[in-house]
Structure formats: C-alpha cells, structure tokens
XYZ file of C-alpha atoms in Angstrom:
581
model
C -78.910 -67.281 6.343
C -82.246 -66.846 5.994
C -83.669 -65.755 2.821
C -87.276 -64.057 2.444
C -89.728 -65.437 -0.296
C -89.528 -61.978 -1.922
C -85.756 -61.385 -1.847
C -85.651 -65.349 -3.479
C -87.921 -64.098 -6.461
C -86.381 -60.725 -7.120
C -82.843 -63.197 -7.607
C -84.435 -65.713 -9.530
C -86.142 -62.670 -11.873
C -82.627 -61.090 -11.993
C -81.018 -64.645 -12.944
C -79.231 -64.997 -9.977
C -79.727 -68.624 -7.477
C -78.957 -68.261 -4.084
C -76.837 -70.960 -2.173
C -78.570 -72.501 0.317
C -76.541 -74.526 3.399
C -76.119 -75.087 6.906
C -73.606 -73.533 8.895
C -70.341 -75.859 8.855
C -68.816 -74.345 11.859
C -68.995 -74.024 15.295
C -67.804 -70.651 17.341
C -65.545 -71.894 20.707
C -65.613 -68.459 22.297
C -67.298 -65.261 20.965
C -65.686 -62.415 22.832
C -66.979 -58.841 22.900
C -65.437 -55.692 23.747
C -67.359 -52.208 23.847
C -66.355 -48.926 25.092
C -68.911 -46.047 24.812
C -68.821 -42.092 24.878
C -71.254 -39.631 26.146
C -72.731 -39.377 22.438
C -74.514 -43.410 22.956
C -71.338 -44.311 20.474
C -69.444 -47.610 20.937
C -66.172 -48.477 19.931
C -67.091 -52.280 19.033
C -64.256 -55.005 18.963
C -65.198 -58.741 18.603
C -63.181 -61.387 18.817
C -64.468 -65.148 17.343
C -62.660 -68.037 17.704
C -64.397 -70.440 15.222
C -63.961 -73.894 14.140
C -65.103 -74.996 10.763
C -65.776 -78.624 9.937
C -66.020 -78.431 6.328
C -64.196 -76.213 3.552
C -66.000 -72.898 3.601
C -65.250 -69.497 1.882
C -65.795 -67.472 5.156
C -68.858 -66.095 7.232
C -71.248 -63.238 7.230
C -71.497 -60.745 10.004
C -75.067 -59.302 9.974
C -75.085 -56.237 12.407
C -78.956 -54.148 12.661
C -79.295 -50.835 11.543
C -81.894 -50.441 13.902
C -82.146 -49.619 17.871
C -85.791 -50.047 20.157
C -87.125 -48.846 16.495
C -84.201 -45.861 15.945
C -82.339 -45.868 13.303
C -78.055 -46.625 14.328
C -75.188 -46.172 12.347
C -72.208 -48.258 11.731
C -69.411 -46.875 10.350
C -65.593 -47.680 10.751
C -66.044 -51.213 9.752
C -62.291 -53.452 9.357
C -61.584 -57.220 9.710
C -58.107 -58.055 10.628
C -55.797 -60.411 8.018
C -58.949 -60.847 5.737
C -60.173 -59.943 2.565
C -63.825 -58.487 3.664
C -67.088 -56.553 1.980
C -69.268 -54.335 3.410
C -73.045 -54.011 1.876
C -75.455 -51.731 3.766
C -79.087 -53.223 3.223
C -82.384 -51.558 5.065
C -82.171 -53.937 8.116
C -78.340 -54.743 8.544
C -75.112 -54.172 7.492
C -73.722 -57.637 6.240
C -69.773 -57.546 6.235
C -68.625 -60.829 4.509
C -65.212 -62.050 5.734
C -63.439 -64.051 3.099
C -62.523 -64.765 -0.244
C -64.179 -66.536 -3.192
C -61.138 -67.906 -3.957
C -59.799 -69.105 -0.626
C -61.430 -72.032 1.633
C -60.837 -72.101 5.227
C -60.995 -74.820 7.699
C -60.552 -76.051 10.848
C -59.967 -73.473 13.702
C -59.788 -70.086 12.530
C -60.459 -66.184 14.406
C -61.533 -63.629 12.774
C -61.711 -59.964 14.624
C -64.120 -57.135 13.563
C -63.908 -53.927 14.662
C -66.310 -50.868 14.057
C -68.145 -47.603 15.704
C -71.266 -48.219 16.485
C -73.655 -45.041 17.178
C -76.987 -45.004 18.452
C -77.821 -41.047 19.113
C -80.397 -40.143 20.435
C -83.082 -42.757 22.257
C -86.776 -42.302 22.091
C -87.275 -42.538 25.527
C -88.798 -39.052 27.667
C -88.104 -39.944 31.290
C -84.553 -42.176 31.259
C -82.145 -43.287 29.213
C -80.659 -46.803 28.967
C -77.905 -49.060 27.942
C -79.482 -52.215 26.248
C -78.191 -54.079 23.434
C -77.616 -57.541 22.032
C -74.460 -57.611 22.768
C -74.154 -61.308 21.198
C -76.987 -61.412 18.546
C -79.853 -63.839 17.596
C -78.951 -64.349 14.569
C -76.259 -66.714 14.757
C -77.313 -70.851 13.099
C -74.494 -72.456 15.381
C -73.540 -73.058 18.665
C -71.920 -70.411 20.226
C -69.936 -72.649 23.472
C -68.406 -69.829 25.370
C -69.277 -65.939 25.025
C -67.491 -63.361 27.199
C -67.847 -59.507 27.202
C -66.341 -56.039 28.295
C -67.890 -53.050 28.356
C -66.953 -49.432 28.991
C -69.339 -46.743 30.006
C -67.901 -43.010 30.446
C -69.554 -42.253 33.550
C -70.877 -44.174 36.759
C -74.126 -45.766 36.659
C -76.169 -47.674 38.905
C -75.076 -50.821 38.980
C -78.154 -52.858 40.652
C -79.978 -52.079 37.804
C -78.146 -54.319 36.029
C -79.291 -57.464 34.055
C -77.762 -59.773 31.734
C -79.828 -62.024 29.931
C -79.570 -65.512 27.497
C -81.390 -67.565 25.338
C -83.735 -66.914 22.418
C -85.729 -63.841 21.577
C -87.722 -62.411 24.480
C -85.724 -64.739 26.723
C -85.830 -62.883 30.857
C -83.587 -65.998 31.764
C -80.442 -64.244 33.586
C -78.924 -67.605 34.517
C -76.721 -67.946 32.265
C -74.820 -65.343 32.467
C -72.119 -64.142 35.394
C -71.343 -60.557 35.460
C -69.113 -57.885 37.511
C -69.017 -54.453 37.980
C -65.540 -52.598 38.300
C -66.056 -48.898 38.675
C -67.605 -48.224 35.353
C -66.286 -51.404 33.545
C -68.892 -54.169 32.942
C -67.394 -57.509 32.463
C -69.106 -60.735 32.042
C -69.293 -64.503 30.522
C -72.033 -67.423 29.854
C -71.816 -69.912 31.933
C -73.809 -72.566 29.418
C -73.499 -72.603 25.776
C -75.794 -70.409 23.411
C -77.838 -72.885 21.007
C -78.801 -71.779 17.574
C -80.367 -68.447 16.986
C -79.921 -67.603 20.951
C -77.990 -64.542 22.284
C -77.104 -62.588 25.039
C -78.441 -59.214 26.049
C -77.332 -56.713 28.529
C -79.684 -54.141 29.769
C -78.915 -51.315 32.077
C -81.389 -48.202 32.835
C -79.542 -44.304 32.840
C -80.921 -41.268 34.198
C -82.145 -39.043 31.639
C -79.524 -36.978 29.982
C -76.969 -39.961 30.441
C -75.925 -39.645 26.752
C -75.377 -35.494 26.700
C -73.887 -35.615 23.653
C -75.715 -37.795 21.573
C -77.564 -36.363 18.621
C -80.710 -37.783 16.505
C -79.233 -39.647 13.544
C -80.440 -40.976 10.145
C -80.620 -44.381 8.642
C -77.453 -45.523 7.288
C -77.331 -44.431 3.280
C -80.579 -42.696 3.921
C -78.624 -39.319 3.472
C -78.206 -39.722 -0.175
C -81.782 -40.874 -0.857
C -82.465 -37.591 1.060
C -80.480 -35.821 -0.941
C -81.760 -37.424 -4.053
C -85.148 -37.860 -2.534
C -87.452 -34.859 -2.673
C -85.187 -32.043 -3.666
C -84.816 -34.532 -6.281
C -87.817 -34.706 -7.611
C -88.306 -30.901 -7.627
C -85.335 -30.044 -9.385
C -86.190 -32.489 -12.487
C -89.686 -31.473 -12.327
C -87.901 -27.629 -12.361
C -85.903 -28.528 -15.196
C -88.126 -29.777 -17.509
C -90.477 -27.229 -17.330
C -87.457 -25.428 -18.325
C -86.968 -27.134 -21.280
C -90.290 -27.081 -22.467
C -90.577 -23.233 -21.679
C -87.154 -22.488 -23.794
C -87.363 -25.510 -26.070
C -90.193 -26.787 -27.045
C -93.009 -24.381 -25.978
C -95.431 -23.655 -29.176
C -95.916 -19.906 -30.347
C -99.882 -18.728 -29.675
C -101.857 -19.910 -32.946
C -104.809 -18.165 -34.013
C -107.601 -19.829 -36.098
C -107.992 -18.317 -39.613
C -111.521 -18.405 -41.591
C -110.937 -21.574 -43.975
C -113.787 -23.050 -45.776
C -111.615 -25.177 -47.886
C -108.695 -27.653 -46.750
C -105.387 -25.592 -46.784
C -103.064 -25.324 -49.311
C -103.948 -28.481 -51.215
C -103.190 -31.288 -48.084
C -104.914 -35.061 -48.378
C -106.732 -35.837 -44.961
C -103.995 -37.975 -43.874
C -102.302 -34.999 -44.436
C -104.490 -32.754 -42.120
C -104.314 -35.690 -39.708
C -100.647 -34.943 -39.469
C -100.969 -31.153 -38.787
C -103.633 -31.086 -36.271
C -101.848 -33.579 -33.767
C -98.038 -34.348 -35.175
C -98.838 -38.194 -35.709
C -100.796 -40.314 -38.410
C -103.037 -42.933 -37.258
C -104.837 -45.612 -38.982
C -108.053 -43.552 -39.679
C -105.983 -40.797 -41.290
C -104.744 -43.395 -43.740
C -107.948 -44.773 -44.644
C -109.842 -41.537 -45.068
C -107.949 -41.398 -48.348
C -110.206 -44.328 -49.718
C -113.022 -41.513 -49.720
C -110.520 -38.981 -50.903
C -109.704 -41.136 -54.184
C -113.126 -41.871 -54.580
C -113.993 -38.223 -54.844
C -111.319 -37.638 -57.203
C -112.308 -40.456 -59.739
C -110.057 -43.054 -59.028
C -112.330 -45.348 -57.554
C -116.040 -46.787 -56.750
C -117.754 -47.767 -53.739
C -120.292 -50.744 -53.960
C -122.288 -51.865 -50.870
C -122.802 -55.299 -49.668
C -125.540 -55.294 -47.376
C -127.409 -58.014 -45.348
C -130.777 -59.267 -44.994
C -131.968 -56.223 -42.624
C -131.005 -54.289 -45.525
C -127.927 -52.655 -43.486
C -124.596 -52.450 -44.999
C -122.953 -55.638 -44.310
C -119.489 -54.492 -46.235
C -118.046 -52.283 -49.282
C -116.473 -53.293 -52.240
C -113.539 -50.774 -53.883
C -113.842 -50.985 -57.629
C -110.841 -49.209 -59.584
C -111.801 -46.892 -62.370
C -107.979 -45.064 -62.445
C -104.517 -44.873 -61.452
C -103.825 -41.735 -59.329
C -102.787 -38.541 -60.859
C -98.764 -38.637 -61.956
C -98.777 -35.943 -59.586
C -100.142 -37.294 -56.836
C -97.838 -38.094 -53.596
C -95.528 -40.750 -53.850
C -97.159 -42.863 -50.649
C -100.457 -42.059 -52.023
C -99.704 -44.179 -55.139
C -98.283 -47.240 -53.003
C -101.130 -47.648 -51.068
C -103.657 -47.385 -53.591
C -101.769 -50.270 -55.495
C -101.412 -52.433 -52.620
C -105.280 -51.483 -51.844
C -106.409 -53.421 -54.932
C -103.278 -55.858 -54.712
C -105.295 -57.302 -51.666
C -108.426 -58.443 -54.156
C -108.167 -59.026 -58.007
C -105.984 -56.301 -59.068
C -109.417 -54.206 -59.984
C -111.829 -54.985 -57.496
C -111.506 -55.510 -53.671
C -113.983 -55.864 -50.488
C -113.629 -54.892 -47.061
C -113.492 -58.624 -46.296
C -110.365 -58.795 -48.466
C -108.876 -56.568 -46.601
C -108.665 -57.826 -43.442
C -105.320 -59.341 -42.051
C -103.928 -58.199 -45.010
C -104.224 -54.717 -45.316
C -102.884 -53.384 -41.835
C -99.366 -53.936 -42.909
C -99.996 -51.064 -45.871
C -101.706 -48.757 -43.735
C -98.931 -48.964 -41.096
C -96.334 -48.664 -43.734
C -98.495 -45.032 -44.557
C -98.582 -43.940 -41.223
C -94.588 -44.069 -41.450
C -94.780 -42.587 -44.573
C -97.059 -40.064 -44.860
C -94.884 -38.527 -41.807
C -91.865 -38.846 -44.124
C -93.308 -36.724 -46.704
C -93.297 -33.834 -43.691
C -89.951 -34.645 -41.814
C -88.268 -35.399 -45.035
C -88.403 -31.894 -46.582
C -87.540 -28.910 -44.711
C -89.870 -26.819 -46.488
C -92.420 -28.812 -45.673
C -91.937 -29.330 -41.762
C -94.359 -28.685 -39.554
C -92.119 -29.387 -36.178
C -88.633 -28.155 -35.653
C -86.387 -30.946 -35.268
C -84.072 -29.333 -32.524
C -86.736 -30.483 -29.322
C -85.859 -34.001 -29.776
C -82.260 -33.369 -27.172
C -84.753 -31.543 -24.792
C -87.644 -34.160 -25.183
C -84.846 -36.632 -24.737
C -83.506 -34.922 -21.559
C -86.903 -34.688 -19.964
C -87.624 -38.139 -20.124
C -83.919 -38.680 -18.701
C -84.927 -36.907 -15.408
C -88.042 -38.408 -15.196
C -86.432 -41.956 -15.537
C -83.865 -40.746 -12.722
C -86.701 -40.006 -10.661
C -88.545 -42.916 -10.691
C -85.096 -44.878 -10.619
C -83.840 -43.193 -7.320
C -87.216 -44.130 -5.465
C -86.651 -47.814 -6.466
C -83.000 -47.864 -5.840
C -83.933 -46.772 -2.346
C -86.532 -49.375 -2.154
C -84.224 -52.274 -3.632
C -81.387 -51.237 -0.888
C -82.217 -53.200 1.650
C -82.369 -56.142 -0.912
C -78.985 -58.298 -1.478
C -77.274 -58.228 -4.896
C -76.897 -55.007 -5.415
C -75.794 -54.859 -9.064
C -78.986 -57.461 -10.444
C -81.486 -55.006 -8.515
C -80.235 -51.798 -10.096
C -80.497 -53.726 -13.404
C -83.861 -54.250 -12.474
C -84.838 -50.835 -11.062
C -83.501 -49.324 -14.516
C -85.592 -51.557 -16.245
C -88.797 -51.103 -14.204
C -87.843 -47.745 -14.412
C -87.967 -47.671 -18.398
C -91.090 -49.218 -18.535
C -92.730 -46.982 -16.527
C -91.583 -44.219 -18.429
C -92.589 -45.564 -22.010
C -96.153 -45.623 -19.934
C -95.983 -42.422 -18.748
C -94.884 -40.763 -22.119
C -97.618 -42.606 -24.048
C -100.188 -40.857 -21.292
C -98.263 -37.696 -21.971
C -98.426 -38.123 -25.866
C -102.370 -38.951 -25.868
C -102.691 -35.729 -23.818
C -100.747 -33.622 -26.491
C -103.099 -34.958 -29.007
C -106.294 -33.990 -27.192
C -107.233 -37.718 -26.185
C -107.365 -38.171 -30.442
C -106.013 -41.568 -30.687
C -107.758 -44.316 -32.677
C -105.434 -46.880 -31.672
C -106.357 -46.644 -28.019
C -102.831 -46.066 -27.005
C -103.818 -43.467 -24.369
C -106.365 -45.648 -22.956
C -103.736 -48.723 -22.847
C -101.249 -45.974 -20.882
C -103.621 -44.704 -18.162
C -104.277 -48.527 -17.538
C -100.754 -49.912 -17.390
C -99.313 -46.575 -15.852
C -101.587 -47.308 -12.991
C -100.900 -50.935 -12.697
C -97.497 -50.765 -12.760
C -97.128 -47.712 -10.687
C -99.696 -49.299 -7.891
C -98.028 -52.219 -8.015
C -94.715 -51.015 -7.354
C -95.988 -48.767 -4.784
C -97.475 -51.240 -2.372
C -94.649 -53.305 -2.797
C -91.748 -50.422 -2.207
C -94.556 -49.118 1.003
C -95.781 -52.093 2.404
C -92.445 -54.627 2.170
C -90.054 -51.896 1.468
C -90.928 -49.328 3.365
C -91.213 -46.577 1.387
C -93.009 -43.386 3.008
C -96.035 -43.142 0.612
C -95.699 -39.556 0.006
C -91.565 -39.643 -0.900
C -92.999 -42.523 -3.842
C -96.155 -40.731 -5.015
C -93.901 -37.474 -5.337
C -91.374 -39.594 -7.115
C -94.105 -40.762 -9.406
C -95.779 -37.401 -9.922
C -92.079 -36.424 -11.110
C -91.373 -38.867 -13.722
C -95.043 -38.542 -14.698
C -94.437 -34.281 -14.857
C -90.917 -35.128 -16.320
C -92.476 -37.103 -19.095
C -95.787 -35.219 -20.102
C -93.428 -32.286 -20.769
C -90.868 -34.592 -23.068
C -94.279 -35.616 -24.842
C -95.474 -31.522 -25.011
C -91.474 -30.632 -26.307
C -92.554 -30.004 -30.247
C -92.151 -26.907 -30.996
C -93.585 -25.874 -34.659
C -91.772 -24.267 -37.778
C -93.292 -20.681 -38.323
C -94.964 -22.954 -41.563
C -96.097 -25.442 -38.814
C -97.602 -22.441 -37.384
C -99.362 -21.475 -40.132
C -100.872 -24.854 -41.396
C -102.513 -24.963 -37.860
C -103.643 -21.577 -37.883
C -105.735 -23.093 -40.853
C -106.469 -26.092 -39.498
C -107.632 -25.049 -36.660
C -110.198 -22.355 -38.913
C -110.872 -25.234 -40.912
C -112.150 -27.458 -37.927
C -113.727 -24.689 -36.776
C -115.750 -24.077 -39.281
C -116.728 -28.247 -39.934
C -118.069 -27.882 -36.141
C -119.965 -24.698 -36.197
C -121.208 -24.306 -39.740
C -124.070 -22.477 -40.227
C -126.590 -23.196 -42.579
C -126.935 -20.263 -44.570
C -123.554 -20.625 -45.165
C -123.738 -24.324 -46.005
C -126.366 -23.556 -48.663
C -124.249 -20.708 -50.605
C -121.396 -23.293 -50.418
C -123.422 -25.958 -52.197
C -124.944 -24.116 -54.579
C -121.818 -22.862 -55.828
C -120.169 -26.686 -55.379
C -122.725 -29.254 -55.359
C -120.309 -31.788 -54.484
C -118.789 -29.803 -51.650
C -119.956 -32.404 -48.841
C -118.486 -35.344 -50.433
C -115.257 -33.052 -50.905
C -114.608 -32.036 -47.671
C -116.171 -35.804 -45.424
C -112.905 -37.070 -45.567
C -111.564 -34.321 -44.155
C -114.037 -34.227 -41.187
C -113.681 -38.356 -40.527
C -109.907 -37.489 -40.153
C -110.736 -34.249 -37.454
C -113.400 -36.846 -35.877
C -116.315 -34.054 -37.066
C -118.168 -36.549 -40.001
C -121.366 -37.271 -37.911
C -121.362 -33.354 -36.898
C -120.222 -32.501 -40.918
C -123.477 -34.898 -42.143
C -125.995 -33.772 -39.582
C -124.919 -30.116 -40.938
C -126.694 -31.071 -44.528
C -130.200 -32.590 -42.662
C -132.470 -30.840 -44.747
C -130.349 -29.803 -47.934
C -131.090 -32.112 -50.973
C -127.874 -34.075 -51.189
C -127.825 -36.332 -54.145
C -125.660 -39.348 -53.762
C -122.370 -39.305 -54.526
C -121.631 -40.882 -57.905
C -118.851 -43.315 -57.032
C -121.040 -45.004 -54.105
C -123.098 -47.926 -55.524
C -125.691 -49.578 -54.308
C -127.326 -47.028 -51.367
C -130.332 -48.947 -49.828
C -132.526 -46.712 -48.247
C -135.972 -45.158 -49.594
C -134.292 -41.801 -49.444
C -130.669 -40.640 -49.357
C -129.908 -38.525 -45.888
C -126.428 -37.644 -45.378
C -126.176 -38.822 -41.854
C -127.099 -42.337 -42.715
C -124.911 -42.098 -46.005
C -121.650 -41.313 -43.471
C -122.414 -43.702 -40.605
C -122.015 -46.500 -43.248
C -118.737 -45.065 -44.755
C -118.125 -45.251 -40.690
C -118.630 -48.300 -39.829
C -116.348 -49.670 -42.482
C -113.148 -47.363 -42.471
C-alpha cells in the first residue's frame, strides 16, 4: 500500500518500520453484491476469489469514508472463516483479513460483508447512484469483476453508465450490463490492470433517497463529544478549582519602612512571588556585607569602570544566622582562597551553590509549618488542572493522529506532545503569577516555545490533518486556560497573608518614597540605604531605591573598597553592585 512521507516519519519517530512489498497475488474474479434502501444505505457483500503466489499473512481491504466530498459510514463490518481487524483512519476504513501467525497461499476467497450508508447527497436538483463499485486502489490484476445491485424503487434505466479503467476513466467498454426491473447486473469484459476500477453511475430524481439523513464522519461523534463541550467543561472546572481551592484572600498593603519581621532578601524574594531565583540568592552578598561579615573591593579597568569585585571575609555569620545562609557563605569563599574571592572566581563554579539556595531557602518556608507562606493542600487541584488541560490538548491530537495507522505509537506520541506542551504552557502561566519577575528568563523561553510548538502542531493537524482551525485554537486556548489556573492554584496561609500584606507596604514604600521622609529616616539611621539595597535589588526597585538618595550626602559604605569616582552618588554606587550580582 501506499505510504505518505508524513505517515513514514511519524512511524519511524514512534520506532515503528513499515514493510514495504509488492502485492504477491492476483484476484481471478472480484464479485460484488449491493442492495440499497430508501435511506442511500447498502447492504455490501463481496466476494474475491484470489490467488497468491507467495506465502502471505492476508490482505487489506481499504474502503473510503468519503462520498462526492460527504462524509459515509461503514458499519457492520464481518469476514467469513477469518481472523480480521477493523481500524477506522480519516480517509478509509482498513479491515485486515488474516493472521500474523498464519500464511496463506495459493487460491484462497475471502468474503466481506458490511452496511454501507451514504445519507444525504449534496446535490439541490437530483439525486444519484454513483459509486466505485470495484475501487482504484487495488496493486494487482483484477481478471474478471462481476456485480449485482439492488435499488428499492424503479429508476431510469437509460441513464445508465458503467465505466472501467483508471481514475477519471469515461471508457464504458469494458463493461456489459443489464437491467431487470430494478436489479442491475453486470461484468468486465477485459481485465482491470493495477490501480483501475469500475464505476457505476446512475442519475435519480430528487427525493430518490426519502429517507436518508445527513450523517457524520465515522468516529467523528466522539471527537464531537470530546471536542468543544470538551474544552468548555475543563476550562469550567478549573476555574472551579482555583475559585474553591486555590483562590488568594484580598491582601492589603500595610505602612512598612523596615523589612518585616526580620526576613533576608532571599527571603522577601520568596514572599513576594512563591519562588527564589538566582538574584534573590545573591542579594545576600550585600546583605552580609552590611552585617560585617564581609568586604567588597573593586577591580576596575582602564576607563576607570568597574571591571569586577573581589569578596574579602572579615567573619563567619552569626551562630544564629539561617542554616542555608551559613552554607553558602562557606562555599562563597571555598570558590577563591578560603578568605578572599573575585567575581572571576566565581564563575562556572558558583551556580551550583546558588541553585542549591534557591532549593533551600524554599525549604526553610515549606519545611516548617509555622513558617509557611502557601497552604500545601492546592497541589491535588493544581495537579488536576493541568490534568484537564493535558486532556484537552490530547483529544485535539488524538483526533488529528486518527486518520494515521498505528494507533497505539501515535497516542504515545500525542501524550507526549501533549506533555510538552503543557510544561510550556504552565511555565507561561507561572511567569504570569509572578508578575513577569523572572531573572532566569523562563517566561520569555515559554511564550517562545509555547508558540512554536503550538503553531507547529497546528498547521500540521489543519493543513495535513484537517483539523478545523477554530476546534484546535479552542483546544489550545483550553489547555493554555487549564494550565494558567494550575500555575495561579496557591493559596496562602493566613501568615502568608500577612508577610505580603508587608511586603507589599514595604515595596510600596521603596517605589514611592518621598524625600522628606527619606531624610528623617537617615538622620535617625545613617546607614539605612545600604540596609535596605538588598532588599530593593531582590523587589527589582535598586535603581528607583538609589535615585531616591540623589541629593542626600551618602557616604560610602564601609565594606566597599576601592570606589573610583570624584564623588560618591548612590545611583552610580548601585549600578556597579548591578552589574556584578
């Protein structure tokens, strides 16, 4: 049989190789018997009498699921004395006589019966009787073909014309036919070469078929059904979940002018957004240096910029500092001399620690329930959301795949396509929690490969599978919907609550500070800017926090070394801690 380049790479992707050959047999007569009802049904009975000249398994009976462009079904389907399989695809039903583990040879007959049902015709001013009665699709010889065929009511039988020969063939001399009240009867009177057939065409008066009905493509009923009720019952569902499950109570800012109740930055970092990120980790370098434990030295280049930092340790954290705070100071200096390290020391090497901290630091949250900020009951409802956004995306490609052979390797495949796209779509949804505040670029690496893969698969499942566009875009827009509220499904402790609620004040007031305030601030702490920076490069507010003090007479910070310019200004002071952490 012929085998599409795209249905060859989908079975070479799932691991499967097709089996090529020639057909080994030839089919002595090929005998068809039809009788139809008033509904454009048939009653289908074929006969073949087939001689095989080489050991062979069985054949394949291909049979379209299509009519002048109408969909047909087929239902009803038995072979006589052998073991058989039916698989619906998009174009035909293929039944495949035989058994893997018996060979046949020599002459053989095999007879196939089924009810064929057309409905409906798309025709305004006649209906007709006009089918393929033997099809093209045959890679043999066919030597003799004869057929019968029942209509329920009289017709006009000049109308009448058989046809041979290959597709689009008007070549009616090859065929001999009778009429017998409303019995059609007929035989070739050459052989039918490879990929020829014979066709039997016979205009009706309108309303001819008075009971036939508009039908469906075969197994298109369940995608139907699963298509986009589907989709809106997930979608339905979901927002459900979220609503019941994971929706966060209304948090107020509170006036804060100091970091709440004692957190680091990385800390804060946690709070604001539920994740810690490689900035948050870092901004502790600034936090320790504040607190003593260390001293910044600048490198800087012949532009007099700075061209790097060097960490110089004065002390060991405070015994009472946080566990993960102590490990990644001591692996900070393990990367140099044990006492002194530079930003160049630290590359390659250090990303390791700081992703250990990132685990770690949300530890020191989940870990403790006094200390949680999100309640750990959403994670069943987060994980349920993504479900029925997986099944969504998963029916739309099962539908595409059906008309695709190998039934089992393709839904291995849609699943998998299927998870992929998800994991895209709940990295979109978890940048979009967070406000877009990712320093990894993980939201930005989403959008991209959400729309890749979802474009891609969409031109493929519309153009080559054919997919209405709308049925996969809503399919998409429901995993996508299905996902972004897994991603929103974490709900906060009454303490999570409240840590925002401070937060939030706290950011607040790092934005929008006003100056008079600034200045009572700083008299009463003159080290109040360097105290709170870290904080600010962890809420992404340090060039808005340094512009704040343009004008107040900052000294410099006595654990940074080596500042360059004439005079110290605060922004220029934080766009080189920037640039380096």
């Amino acid at each position: 049989m012929k085998k599409t380049l795209l249905f060859s790479l989908l079975l070479l992707l799932a691991g499967v190789l097709p089996l090529m050959a020639d057909e080994a047999f030839v089919i002595d007569n090929y005998k068809v018997e039809m009788t139809a009802g008033l509904d454009n049904a048939y009653d289908v009975t074929e006969t073949l009498d087939m001689d095989f000249s080489a050991d062979r398994h069985g054949i394949i009976r291909d049979i379209p699921l299509s009519f002048d462009g109408m969909p047909v079904n087929i239902s009803k389907i038995q072979v006589k004395g052998y073991d058989s399989k039916v698989d619906f695809g998009r174009e035909n039903v293929s039944i495949r006589i035989g058994s893997a583990d018996t060979y046949v040879n020599g002459k053989v007959q095999y007879v196939i019966s089924y009810r064929y049902s057309v409905g409906k015709d798309n025709l305004p001013e006649m209906d007709e009787f006009n089918h393929n009665v033997i099809g093209l699709q045959w890679d043999t010889v066919i030597k003799n073909a004869e057929f019968r065929i029942t209509l329920p009511q009289a017709f006009d039988e000049t109308r009448l014309n058989c046809t041979s020969g290959p597709y689009g063939s008007t070549d009616n001399t090859g065929v001999a036919w009778s009429v017998d009240g409303t019995v059609v009867t007929g035989h070739t009177t050459r052989p039918l070469n490879n990929y020829e057939g014979l066709t039997v065409a016979l205009p009706l008066p309108e309303g001819y078929w008075s009971e036939a009905k508009e039908l469906r493509p075969q197994g298109s009923f369940v995608f139907m059904i699963l298509g986009y009720p589907l989709y809106a019952v997930v979608v339905l569902l979901a927002f459900f979940l979220w609503f019941t499950k994971g929706r966060d109570n209304q948090v107020f800012p509170t006036v804060q002018f100091d970091p709440p109740e004692g957190l680091t930055p990385a800390e804060i970092g946690y709070v604001i957004d539920g994740s810690v990120d490689n900035k948050d980790v870092t901004s502790l370098i600034i936090y320790w240096a504040q607190k003593g434990y260390l001293a910044i030295e600048t490198e800087r280049d012949k532009k007099d910029r700075t061209s790097g930092l060097e960490m110089v340790k004065l002390a060991d954290p405070d015994p009472d500092s946080r566990s993960y705070e102590k490990k990644i100071f001591k692996e900070l200096f393990a990367a140099g001399t044990g006492d002194r390290v530079s930003t160049k020391d630290l590359t390659n090497r250090f990303y390791k620690t700081v992703q250990w901290g990132t685990v770690n630091i949300t530890k020191w949250f989940t870990e403790s329930k006094e200390r949680a900020i999100y309640a750990k009951n959403t994670g069943g409802p987060a994980f349920l959301a993504g479900l029925m956004g997986f099944l969504s995306f998963f029916m739309i490609l099962l539908e595409a795949f059906h008309g695709i052979q190998g039934k089992g390797p393709m839904t291995i495949l849609a699943a998998v396509l299927s998870a992929v796209i998800m994991v895209f779509y709940m990295i979109v949804g978890r940048g979009i929690n967070n406000k877009g505040r990712d320093g990894s670029g993980a939201l930005g690496v989403g959008i991209v490969l959400s729309l890749v893969f979802t474009g891609g698969l969409g031109v493929l499942s519309v153009l080559f599978w054919k997919i209405v566009l709308y049925k996969y875009l809503a399919a998409a827009a429901a995993a996508f919907l299905c996902a972004l509220f897994a991603a929103l499904m974490s709900k906060r402790t009454p303490h999570g609550d409240e840590l925002l609620g401070k937060v939030l004040g706290f950011r607040e007031f790092i934005k929008e500070a006003e100056k008079d305030k600034l200045e009572t601030l700083f008299e009463s702490n003159p080290s109040y800017f360097y105290d709170i920076l870290p904080y600010a490069m962890v809420l992404g507010l340090s060039s808005k926090w340094s512009s704040h003090f343009e004008g107040i007479a900052v000294e410099p910070p006595s654990w940074y070394r080596g500042y360059g310019y004439d005079r110290f200004r605060t922004r220029d002071f934080e766009r080189d801690l920037s640039r380096n952490f």
